[in-house]
PDB file of C-alpha atoms and ligand atoms in Angstrom:
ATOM      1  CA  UNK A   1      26.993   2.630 -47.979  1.00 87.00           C
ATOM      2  CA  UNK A   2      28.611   4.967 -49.506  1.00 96.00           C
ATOM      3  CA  UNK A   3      27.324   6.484 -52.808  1.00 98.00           C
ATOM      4  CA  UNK A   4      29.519   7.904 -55.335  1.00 98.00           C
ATOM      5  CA  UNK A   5      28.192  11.045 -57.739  1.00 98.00           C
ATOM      6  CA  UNK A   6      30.542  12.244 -60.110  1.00 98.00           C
ATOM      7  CA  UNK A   7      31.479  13.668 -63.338  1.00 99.00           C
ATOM      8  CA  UNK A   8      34.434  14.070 -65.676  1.00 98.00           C
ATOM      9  CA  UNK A   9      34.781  17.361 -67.733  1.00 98.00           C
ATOM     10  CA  UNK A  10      36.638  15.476 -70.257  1.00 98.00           C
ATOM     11  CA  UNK A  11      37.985  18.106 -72.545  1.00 98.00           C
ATOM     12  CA  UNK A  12      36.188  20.942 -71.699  1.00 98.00           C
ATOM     13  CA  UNK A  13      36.821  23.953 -69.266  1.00 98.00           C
ATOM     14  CA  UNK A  14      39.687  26.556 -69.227  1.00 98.00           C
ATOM     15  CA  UNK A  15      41.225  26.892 -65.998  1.00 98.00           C
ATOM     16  CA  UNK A  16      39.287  30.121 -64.869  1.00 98.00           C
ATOM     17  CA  UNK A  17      35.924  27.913 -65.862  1.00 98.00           C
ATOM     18  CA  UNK A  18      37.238  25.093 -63.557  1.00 98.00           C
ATOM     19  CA  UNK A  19      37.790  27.698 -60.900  1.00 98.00           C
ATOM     20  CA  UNK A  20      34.418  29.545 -61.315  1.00 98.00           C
ATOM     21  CA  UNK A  21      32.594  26.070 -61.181  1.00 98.00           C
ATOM     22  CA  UNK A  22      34.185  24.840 -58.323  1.00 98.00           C
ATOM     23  CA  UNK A  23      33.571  27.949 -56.221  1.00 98.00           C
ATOM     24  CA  UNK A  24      30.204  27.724 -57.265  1.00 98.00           C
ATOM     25  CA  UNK A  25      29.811  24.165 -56.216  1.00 98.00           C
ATOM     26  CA  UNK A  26      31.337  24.705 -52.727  1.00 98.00           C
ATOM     27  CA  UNK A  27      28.971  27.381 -52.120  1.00 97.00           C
ATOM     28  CA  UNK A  28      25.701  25.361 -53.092  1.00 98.00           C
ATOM     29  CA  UNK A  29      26.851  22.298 -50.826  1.00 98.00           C
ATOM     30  CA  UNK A  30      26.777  24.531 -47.812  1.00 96.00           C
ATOM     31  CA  UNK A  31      24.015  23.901 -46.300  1.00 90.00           C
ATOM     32  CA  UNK A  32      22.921  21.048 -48.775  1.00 95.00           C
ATOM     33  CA  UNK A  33      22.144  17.632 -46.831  1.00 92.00           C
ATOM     34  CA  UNK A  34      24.182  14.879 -48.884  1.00 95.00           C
ATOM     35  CA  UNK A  35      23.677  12.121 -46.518  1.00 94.00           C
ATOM     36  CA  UNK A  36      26.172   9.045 -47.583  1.00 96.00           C
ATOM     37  CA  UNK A  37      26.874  10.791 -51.061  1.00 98.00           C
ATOM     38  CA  UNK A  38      30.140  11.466 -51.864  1.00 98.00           C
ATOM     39  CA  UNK A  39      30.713  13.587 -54.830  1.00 98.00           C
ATOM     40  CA  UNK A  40      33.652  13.325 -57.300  1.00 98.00           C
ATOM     41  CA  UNK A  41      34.821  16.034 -60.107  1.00 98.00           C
ATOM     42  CA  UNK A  42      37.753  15.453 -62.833  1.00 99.00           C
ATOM     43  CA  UNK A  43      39.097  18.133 -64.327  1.00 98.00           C
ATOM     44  CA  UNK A  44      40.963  18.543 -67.690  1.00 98.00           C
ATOM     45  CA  UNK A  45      44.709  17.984 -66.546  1.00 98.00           C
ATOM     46  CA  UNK A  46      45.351  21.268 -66.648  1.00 98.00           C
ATOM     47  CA  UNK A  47      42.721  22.647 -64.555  1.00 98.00           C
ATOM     48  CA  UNK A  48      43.831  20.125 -61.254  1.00 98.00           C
ATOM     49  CA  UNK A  49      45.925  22.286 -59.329  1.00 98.00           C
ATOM     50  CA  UNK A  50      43.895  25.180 -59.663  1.00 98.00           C
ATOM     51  CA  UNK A  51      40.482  23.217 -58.932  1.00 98.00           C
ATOM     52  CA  UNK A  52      42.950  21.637 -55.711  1.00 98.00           C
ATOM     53  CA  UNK A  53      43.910  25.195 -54.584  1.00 98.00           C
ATOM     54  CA  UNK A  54      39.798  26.474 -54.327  1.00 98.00           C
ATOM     55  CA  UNK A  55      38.780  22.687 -52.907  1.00 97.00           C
ATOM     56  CA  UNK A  56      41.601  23.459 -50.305  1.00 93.00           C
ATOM     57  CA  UNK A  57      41.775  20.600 -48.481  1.00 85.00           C
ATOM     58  CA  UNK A  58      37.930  20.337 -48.301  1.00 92.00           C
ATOM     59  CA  UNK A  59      37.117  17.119 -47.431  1.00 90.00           C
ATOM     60  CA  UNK A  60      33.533  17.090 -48.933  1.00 96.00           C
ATOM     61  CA  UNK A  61      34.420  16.444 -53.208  1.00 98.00           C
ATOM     62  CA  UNK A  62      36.741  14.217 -53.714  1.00 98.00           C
ATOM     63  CA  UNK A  63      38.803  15.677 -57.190  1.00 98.00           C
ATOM     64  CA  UNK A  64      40.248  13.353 -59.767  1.00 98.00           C
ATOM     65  CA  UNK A  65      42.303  12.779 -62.990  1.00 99.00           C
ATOM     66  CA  UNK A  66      41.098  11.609 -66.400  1.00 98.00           C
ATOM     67  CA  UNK A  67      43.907   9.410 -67.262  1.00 98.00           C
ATOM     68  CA  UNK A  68      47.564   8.367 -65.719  1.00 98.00           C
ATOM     69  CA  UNK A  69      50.512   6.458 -67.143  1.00 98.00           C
ATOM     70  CA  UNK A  70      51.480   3.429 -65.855  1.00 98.00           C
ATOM     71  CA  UNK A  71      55.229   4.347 -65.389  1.00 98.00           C
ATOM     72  CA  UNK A  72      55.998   6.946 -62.333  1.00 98.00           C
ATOM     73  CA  UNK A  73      58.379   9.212 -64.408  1.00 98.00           C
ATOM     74  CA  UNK A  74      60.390   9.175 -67.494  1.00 98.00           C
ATOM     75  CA  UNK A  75      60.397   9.567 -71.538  1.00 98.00           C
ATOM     76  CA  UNK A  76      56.795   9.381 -72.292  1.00 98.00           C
ATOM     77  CA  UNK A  77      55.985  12.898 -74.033  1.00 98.00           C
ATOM     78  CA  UNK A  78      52.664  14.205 -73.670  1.00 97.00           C
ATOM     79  CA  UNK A  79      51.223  11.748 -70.392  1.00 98.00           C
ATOM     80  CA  UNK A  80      51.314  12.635 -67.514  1.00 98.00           C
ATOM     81  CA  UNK A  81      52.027   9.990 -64.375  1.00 98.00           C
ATOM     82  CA  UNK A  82      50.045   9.005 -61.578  1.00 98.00           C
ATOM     83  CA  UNK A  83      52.744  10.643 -58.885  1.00 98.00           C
ATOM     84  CA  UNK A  84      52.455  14.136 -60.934  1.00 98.00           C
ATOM     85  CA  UNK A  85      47.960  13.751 -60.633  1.00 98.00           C
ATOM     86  CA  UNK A  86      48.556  13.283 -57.001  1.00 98.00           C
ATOM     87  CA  UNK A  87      50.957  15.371 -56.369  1.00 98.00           C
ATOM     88  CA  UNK A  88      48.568  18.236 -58.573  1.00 98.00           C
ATOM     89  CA  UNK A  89      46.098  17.164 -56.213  1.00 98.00           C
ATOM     90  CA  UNK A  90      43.974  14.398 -57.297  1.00 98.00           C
ATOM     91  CA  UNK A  91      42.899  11.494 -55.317  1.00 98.00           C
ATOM     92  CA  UNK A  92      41.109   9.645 -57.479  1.00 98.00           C
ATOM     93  CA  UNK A  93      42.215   8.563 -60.939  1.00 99.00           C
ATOM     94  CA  UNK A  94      39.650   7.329 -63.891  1.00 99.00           C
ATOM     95  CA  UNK A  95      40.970   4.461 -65.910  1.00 98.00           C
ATOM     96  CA  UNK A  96      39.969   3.082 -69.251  1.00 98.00           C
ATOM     97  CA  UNK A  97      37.117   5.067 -70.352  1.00 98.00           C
ATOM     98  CA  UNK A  98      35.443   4.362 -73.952  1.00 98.00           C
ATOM     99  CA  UNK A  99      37.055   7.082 -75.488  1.00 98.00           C
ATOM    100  CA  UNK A 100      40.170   6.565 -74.543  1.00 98.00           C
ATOM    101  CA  UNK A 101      40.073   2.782 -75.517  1.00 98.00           C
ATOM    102  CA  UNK A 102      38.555   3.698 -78.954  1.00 97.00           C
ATOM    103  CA  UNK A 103      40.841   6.895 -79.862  1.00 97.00           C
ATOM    104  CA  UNK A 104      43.914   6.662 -78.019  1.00 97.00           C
ATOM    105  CA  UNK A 105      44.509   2.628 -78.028  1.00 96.00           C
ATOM    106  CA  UNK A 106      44.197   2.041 -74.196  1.00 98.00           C
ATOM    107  CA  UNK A 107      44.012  -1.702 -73.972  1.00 98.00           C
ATOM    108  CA  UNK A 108      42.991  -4.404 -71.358  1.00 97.00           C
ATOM    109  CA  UNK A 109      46.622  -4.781 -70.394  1.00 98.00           C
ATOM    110  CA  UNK A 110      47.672  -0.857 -70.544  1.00 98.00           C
ATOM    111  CA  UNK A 111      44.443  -0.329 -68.707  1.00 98.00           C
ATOM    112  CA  UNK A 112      45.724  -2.958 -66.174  1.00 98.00           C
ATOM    113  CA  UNK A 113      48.623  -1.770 -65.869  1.00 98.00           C
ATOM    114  CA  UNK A 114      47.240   1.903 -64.793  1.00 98.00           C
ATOM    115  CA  UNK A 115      44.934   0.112 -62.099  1.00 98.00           C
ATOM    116  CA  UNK A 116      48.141  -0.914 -60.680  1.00 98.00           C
ATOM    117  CA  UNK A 117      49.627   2.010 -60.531  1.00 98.00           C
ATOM    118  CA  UNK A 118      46.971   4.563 -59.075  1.00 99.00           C
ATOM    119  CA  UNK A 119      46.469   1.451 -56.465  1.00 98.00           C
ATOM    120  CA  UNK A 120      50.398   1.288 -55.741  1.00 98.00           C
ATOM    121  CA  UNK A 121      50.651   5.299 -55.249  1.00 98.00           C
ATOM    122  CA  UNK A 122      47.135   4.823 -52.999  1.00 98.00           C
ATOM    123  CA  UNK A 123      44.656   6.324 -54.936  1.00 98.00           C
ATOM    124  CA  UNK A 124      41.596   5.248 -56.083  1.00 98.00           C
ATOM    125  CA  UNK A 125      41.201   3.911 -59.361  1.00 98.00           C
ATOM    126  CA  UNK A 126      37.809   4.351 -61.357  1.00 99.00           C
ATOM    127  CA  UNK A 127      38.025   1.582 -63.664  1.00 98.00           C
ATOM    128  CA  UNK A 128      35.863   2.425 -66.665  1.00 98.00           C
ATOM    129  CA  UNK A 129      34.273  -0.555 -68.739  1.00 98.00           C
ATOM    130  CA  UNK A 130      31.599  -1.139 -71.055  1.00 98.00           C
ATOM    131  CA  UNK A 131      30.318  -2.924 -74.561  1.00 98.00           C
ATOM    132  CA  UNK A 132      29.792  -1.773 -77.908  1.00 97.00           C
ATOM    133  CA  UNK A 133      25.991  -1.669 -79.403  1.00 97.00           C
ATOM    134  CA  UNK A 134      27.140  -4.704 -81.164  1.00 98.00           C
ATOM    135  CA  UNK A 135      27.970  -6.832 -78.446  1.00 98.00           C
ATOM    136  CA  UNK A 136      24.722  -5.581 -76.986  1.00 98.00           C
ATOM    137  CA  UNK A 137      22.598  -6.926 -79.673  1.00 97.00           C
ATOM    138  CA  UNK A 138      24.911 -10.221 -79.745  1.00 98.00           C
ATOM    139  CA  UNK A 139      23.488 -10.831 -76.074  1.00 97.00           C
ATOM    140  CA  UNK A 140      27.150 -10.371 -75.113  1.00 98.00           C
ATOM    141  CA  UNK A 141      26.593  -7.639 -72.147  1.00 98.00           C
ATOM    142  CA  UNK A 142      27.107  -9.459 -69.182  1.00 98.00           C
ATOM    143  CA  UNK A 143      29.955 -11.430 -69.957  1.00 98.00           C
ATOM    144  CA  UNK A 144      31.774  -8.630 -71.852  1.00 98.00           C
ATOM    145  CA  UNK A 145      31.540  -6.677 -69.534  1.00 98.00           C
ATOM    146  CA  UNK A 146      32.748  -8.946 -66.488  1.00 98.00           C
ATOM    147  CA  UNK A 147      35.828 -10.272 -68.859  1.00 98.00           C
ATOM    148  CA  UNK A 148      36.898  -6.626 -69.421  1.00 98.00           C
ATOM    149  CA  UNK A 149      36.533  -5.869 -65.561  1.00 98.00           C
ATOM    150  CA  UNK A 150      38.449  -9.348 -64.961  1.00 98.00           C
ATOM    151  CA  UNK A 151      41.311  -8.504 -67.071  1.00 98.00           C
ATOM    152  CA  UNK A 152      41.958  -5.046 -65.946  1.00 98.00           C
ATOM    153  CA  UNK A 153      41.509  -6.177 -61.874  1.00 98.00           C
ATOM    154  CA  UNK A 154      43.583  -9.803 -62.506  1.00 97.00           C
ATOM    155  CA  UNK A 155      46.042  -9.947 -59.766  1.00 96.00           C
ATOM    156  CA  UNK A 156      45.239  -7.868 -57.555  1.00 98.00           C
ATOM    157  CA  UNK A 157      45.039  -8.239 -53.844  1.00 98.00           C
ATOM    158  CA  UNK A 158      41.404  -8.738 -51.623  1.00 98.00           C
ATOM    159  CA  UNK A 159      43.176  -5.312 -49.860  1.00 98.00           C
ATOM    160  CA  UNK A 160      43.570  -3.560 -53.214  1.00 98.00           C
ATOM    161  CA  UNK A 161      40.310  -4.807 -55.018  1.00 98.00           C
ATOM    162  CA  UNK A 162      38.384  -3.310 -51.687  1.00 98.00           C
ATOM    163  CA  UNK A 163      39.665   0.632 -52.749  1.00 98.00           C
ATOM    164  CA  UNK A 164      38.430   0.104 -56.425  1.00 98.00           C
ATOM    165  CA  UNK A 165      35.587   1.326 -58.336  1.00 98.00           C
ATOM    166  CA  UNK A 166      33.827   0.104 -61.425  1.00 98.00           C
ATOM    167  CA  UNK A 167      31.636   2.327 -63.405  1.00 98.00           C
ATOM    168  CA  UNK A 168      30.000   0.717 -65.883  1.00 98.00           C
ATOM    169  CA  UNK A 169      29.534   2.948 -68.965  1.00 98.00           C
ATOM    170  CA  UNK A 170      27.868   0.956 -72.184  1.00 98.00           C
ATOM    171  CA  UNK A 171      29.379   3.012 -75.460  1.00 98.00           C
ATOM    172  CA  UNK A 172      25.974   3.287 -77.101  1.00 98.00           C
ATOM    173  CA  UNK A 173      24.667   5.147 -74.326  1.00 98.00           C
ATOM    174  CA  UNK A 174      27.328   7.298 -73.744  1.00 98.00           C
ATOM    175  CA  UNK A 175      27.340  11.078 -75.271  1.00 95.00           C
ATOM    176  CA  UNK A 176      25.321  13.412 -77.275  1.00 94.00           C
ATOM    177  CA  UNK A 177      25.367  10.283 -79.934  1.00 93.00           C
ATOM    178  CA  UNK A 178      24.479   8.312 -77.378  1.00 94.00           C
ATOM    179  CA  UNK A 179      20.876   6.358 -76.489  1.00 95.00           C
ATOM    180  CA  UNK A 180      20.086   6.701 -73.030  1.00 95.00           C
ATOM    181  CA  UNK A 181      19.737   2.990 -71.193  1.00 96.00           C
ATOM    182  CA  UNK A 182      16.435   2.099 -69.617  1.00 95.00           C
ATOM    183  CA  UNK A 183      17.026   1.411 -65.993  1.00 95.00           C
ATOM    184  CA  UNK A 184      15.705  -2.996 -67.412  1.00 94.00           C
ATOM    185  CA  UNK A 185      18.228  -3.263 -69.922  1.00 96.00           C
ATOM    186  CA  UNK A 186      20.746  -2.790 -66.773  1.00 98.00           C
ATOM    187  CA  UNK A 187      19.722  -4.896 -64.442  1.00 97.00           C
ATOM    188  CA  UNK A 188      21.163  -8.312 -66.033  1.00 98.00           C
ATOM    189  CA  UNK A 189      24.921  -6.156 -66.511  1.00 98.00           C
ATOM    190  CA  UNK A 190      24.839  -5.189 -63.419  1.00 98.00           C
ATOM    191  CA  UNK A 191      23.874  -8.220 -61.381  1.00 98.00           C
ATOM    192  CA  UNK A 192      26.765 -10.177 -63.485  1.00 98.00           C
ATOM    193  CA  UNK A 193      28.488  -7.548 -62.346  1.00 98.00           C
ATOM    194  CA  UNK A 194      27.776  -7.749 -58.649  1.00 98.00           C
ATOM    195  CA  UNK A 195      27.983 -11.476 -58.831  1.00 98.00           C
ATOM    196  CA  UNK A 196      31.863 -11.184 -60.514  1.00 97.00           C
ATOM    197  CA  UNK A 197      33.013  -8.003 -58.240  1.00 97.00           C
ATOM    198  CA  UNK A 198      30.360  -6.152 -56.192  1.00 93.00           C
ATOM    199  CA  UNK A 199      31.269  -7.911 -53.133  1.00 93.00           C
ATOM    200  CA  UNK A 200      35.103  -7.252 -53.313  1.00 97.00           C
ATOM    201  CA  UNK A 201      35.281  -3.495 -54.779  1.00 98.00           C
ATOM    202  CA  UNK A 202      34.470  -0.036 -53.257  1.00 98.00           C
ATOM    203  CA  UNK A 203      31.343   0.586 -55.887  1.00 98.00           C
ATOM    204  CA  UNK A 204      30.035  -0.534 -58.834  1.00 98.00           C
ATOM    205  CA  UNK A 205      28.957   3.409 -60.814  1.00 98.00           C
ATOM    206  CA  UNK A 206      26.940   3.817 -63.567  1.00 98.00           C
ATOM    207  CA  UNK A 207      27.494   6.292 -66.637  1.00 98.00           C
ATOM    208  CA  UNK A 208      25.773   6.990 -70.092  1.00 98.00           C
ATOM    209  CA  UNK A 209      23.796  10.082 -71.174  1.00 98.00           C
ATOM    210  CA  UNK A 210      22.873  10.384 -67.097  1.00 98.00           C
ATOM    211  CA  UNK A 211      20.281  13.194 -66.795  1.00 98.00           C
ATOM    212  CA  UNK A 212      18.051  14.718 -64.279  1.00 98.00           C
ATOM    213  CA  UNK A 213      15.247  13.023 -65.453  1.00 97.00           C
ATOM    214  CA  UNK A 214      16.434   9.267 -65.428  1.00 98.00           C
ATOM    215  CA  UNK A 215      19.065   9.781 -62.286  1.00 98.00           C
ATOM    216  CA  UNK A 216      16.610   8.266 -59.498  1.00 98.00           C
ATOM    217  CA  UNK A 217      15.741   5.387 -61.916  1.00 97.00           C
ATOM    218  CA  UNK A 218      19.443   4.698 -62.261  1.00 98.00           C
ATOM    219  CA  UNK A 219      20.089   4.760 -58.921  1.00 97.00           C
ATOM    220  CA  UNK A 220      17.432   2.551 -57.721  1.00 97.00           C
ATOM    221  CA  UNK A 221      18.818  -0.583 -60.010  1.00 97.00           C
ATOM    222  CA  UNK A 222      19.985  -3.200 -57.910  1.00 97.00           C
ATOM    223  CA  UNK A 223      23.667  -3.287 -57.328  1.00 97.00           C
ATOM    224  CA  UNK A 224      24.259   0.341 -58.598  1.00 97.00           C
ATOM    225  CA  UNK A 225      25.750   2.769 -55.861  1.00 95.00           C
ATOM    226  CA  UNK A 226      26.554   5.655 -57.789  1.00 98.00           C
ATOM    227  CA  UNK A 227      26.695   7.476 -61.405  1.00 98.00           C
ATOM    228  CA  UNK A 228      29.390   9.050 -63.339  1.00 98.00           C
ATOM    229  CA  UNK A 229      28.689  11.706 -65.388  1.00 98.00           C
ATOM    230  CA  UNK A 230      29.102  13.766 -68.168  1.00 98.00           C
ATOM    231  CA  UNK A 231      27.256  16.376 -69.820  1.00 98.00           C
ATOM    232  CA  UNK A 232      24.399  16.895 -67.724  1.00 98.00           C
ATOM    233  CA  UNK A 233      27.158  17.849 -64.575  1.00 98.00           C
ATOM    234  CA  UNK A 234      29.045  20.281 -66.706  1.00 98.00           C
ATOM    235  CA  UNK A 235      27.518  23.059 -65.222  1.00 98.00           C
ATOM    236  CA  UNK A 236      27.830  23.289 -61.605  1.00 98.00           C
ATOM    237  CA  UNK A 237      24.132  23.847 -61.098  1.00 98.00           C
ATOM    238  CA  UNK A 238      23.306  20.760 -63.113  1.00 98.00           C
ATOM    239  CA  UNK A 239      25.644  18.849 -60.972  1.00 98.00           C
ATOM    240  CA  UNK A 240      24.074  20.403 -57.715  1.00 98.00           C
ATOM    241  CA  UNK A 241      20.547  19.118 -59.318  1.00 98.00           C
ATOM    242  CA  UNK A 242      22.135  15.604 -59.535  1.00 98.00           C
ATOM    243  CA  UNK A 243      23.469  15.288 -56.156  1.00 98.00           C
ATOM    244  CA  UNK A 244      20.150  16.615 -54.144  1.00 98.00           C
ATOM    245  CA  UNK A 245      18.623  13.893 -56.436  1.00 98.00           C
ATOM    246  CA  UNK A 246      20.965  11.101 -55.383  1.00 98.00           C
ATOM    247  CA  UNK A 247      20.362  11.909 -51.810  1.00 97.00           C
ATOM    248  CA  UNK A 248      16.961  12.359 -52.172  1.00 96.00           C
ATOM    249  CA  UNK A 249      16.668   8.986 -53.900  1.00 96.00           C
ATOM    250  CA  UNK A 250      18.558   7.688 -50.577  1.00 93.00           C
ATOM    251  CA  UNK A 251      16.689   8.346 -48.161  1.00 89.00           C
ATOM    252  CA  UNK A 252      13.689   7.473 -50.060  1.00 88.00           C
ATOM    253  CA  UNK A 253      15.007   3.960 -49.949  1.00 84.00           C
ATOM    254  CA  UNK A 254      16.058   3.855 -46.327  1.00 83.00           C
ATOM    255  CA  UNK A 255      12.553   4.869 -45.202  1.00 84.00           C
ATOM    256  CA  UNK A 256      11.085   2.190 -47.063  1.00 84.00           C
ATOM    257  CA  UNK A 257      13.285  -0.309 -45.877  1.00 75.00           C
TER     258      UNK A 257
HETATM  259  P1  PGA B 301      27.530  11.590 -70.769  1.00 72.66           P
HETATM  260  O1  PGA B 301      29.021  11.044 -70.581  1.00 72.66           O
HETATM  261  O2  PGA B 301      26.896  11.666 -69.414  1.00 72.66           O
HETATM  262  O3  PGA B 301      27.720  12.938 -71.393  1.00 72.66           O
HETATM  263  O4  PGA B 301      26.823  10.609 -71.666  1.00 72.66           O
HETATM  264  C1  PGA B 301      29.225   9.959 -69.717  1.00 72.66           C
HETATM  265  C2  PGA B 301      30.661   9.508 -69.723  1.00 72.66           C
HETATM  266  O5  PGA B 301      31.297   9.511 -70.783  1.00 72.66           O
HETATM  267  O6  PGA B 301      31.171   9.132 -68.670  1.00 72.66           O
END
């Protein structure tokens, strides 16, 4: 199965930085050994055609978009559609991450509504969700977290649900305010999780405060087949680290099973 590695620059890089990274992340994946990983990176908006002209085609990282509008064109100043990611180069489009839902008032039904539209252009959508430390302490994980995936996926065909991905991302363990989660506290999200959607989407991700030192962990929770991350991937190196982790952590798990 495949398993997805990836990380959003959010707003961070200039486009010479998104260039410089990417050439430096081709070069260490030559003769790197990655198995069934399959690595992701999302540039700032601005960086995407510039990051598309150095991956060139290369079928190896998969590059993506932080956000898309739901509409394909019109008067909507300052977004930027899902025809205008592709057509910068991006094949992959996150959806409905924390920050956007707490600064920018994305919604369950304009997050929705995006889904749709990165599946009806035939990209993949990376459908972010996750729970507040207060639900947390209510008990409230699981079934936040399920409802929120439920609402944004509601409608959609077996066909379409089988090119999504889910990263679950809890908010208190996301960013340098962030607590990191102990691999335990996941295992009940995630298994609601897999019970809800694992069988009918591409991947269920996760993403908080993911670091070299906790990555394997992460990746050995049930259900989880990939991570999504931020700061600790913001340097190409770092990144490299993370994905000869993952595939270390891989076939660690084939041999022993
Ligand atoms: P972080 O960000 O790895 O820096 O905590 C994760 C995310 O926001 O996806």
């Amino acid at each position: 199965m495949t398993v997805w590695i990836g990380t959003s620059w959010k707003m961070n890089k200039t486009v010479s930085e998104a260039q410089r990274y990417t050439r430096t992340l081709l070069a260490g994946l030559d003769g790197r050994e990655l198995g069934t990983v399959q690595p992701f990176i999302i540039p700032p908006a601005t960086a995407l055609s510039a990051v598309a002209g150095i991956l060139a085609g290369d079928r190896r990282v998969l590059l993506g978009a932080q956000n898309a509008h739901w509409e394909d064109d019109g008067a909507w100043t300052g977004e930027v559609s899902v025809p205008q990611v592709a057509d910068a180069g991006a094949r992959l489009v996150e959806i409905g991450h924390s920050e956007r839902r707490e600064h920018f008032g994305e919604n369950d039904e304009t997050v929705r509504l995006k889904v749709a539209a990165v599946l009806r252009h035939g990209l993949t959508p990376l459908l972010c969700i996750g729970e507040s430390a207060e639900v947390k302490d209510a008990g409230r994980s699981p079934e936040f977290i399920v409802g929120q995936a439920s609402r944004a996926l509601e409608g959609l065909s077996g066909e379409e649900l089988a090119r999504v991905l889910i990263a679950y991302e809890p908010v208190w363990a996301i960013g340098a305010a962030g607590r990191p989660a102990g691999p335990r506290e996941l295992a009940e999200p995630f298994s609601a999780l897999a019970d809800s959607w694992g069988h009918r989407v591409a991947g269920l991700l996760y993403g908080g405060s993911v670091a070299p030192e906790n990555a394997a962990a992460l990746l050995e929770i049930p259900h989880v087949n990939g991570l999504f991350i931020g700061r600790a991937a913001w340097q190409a190196q770092g990144y490299l680290t993370l994905l000869d982790i993952a595939a270390n952590t891989i076939n660690q798990e084939l041999r022993t099973s």
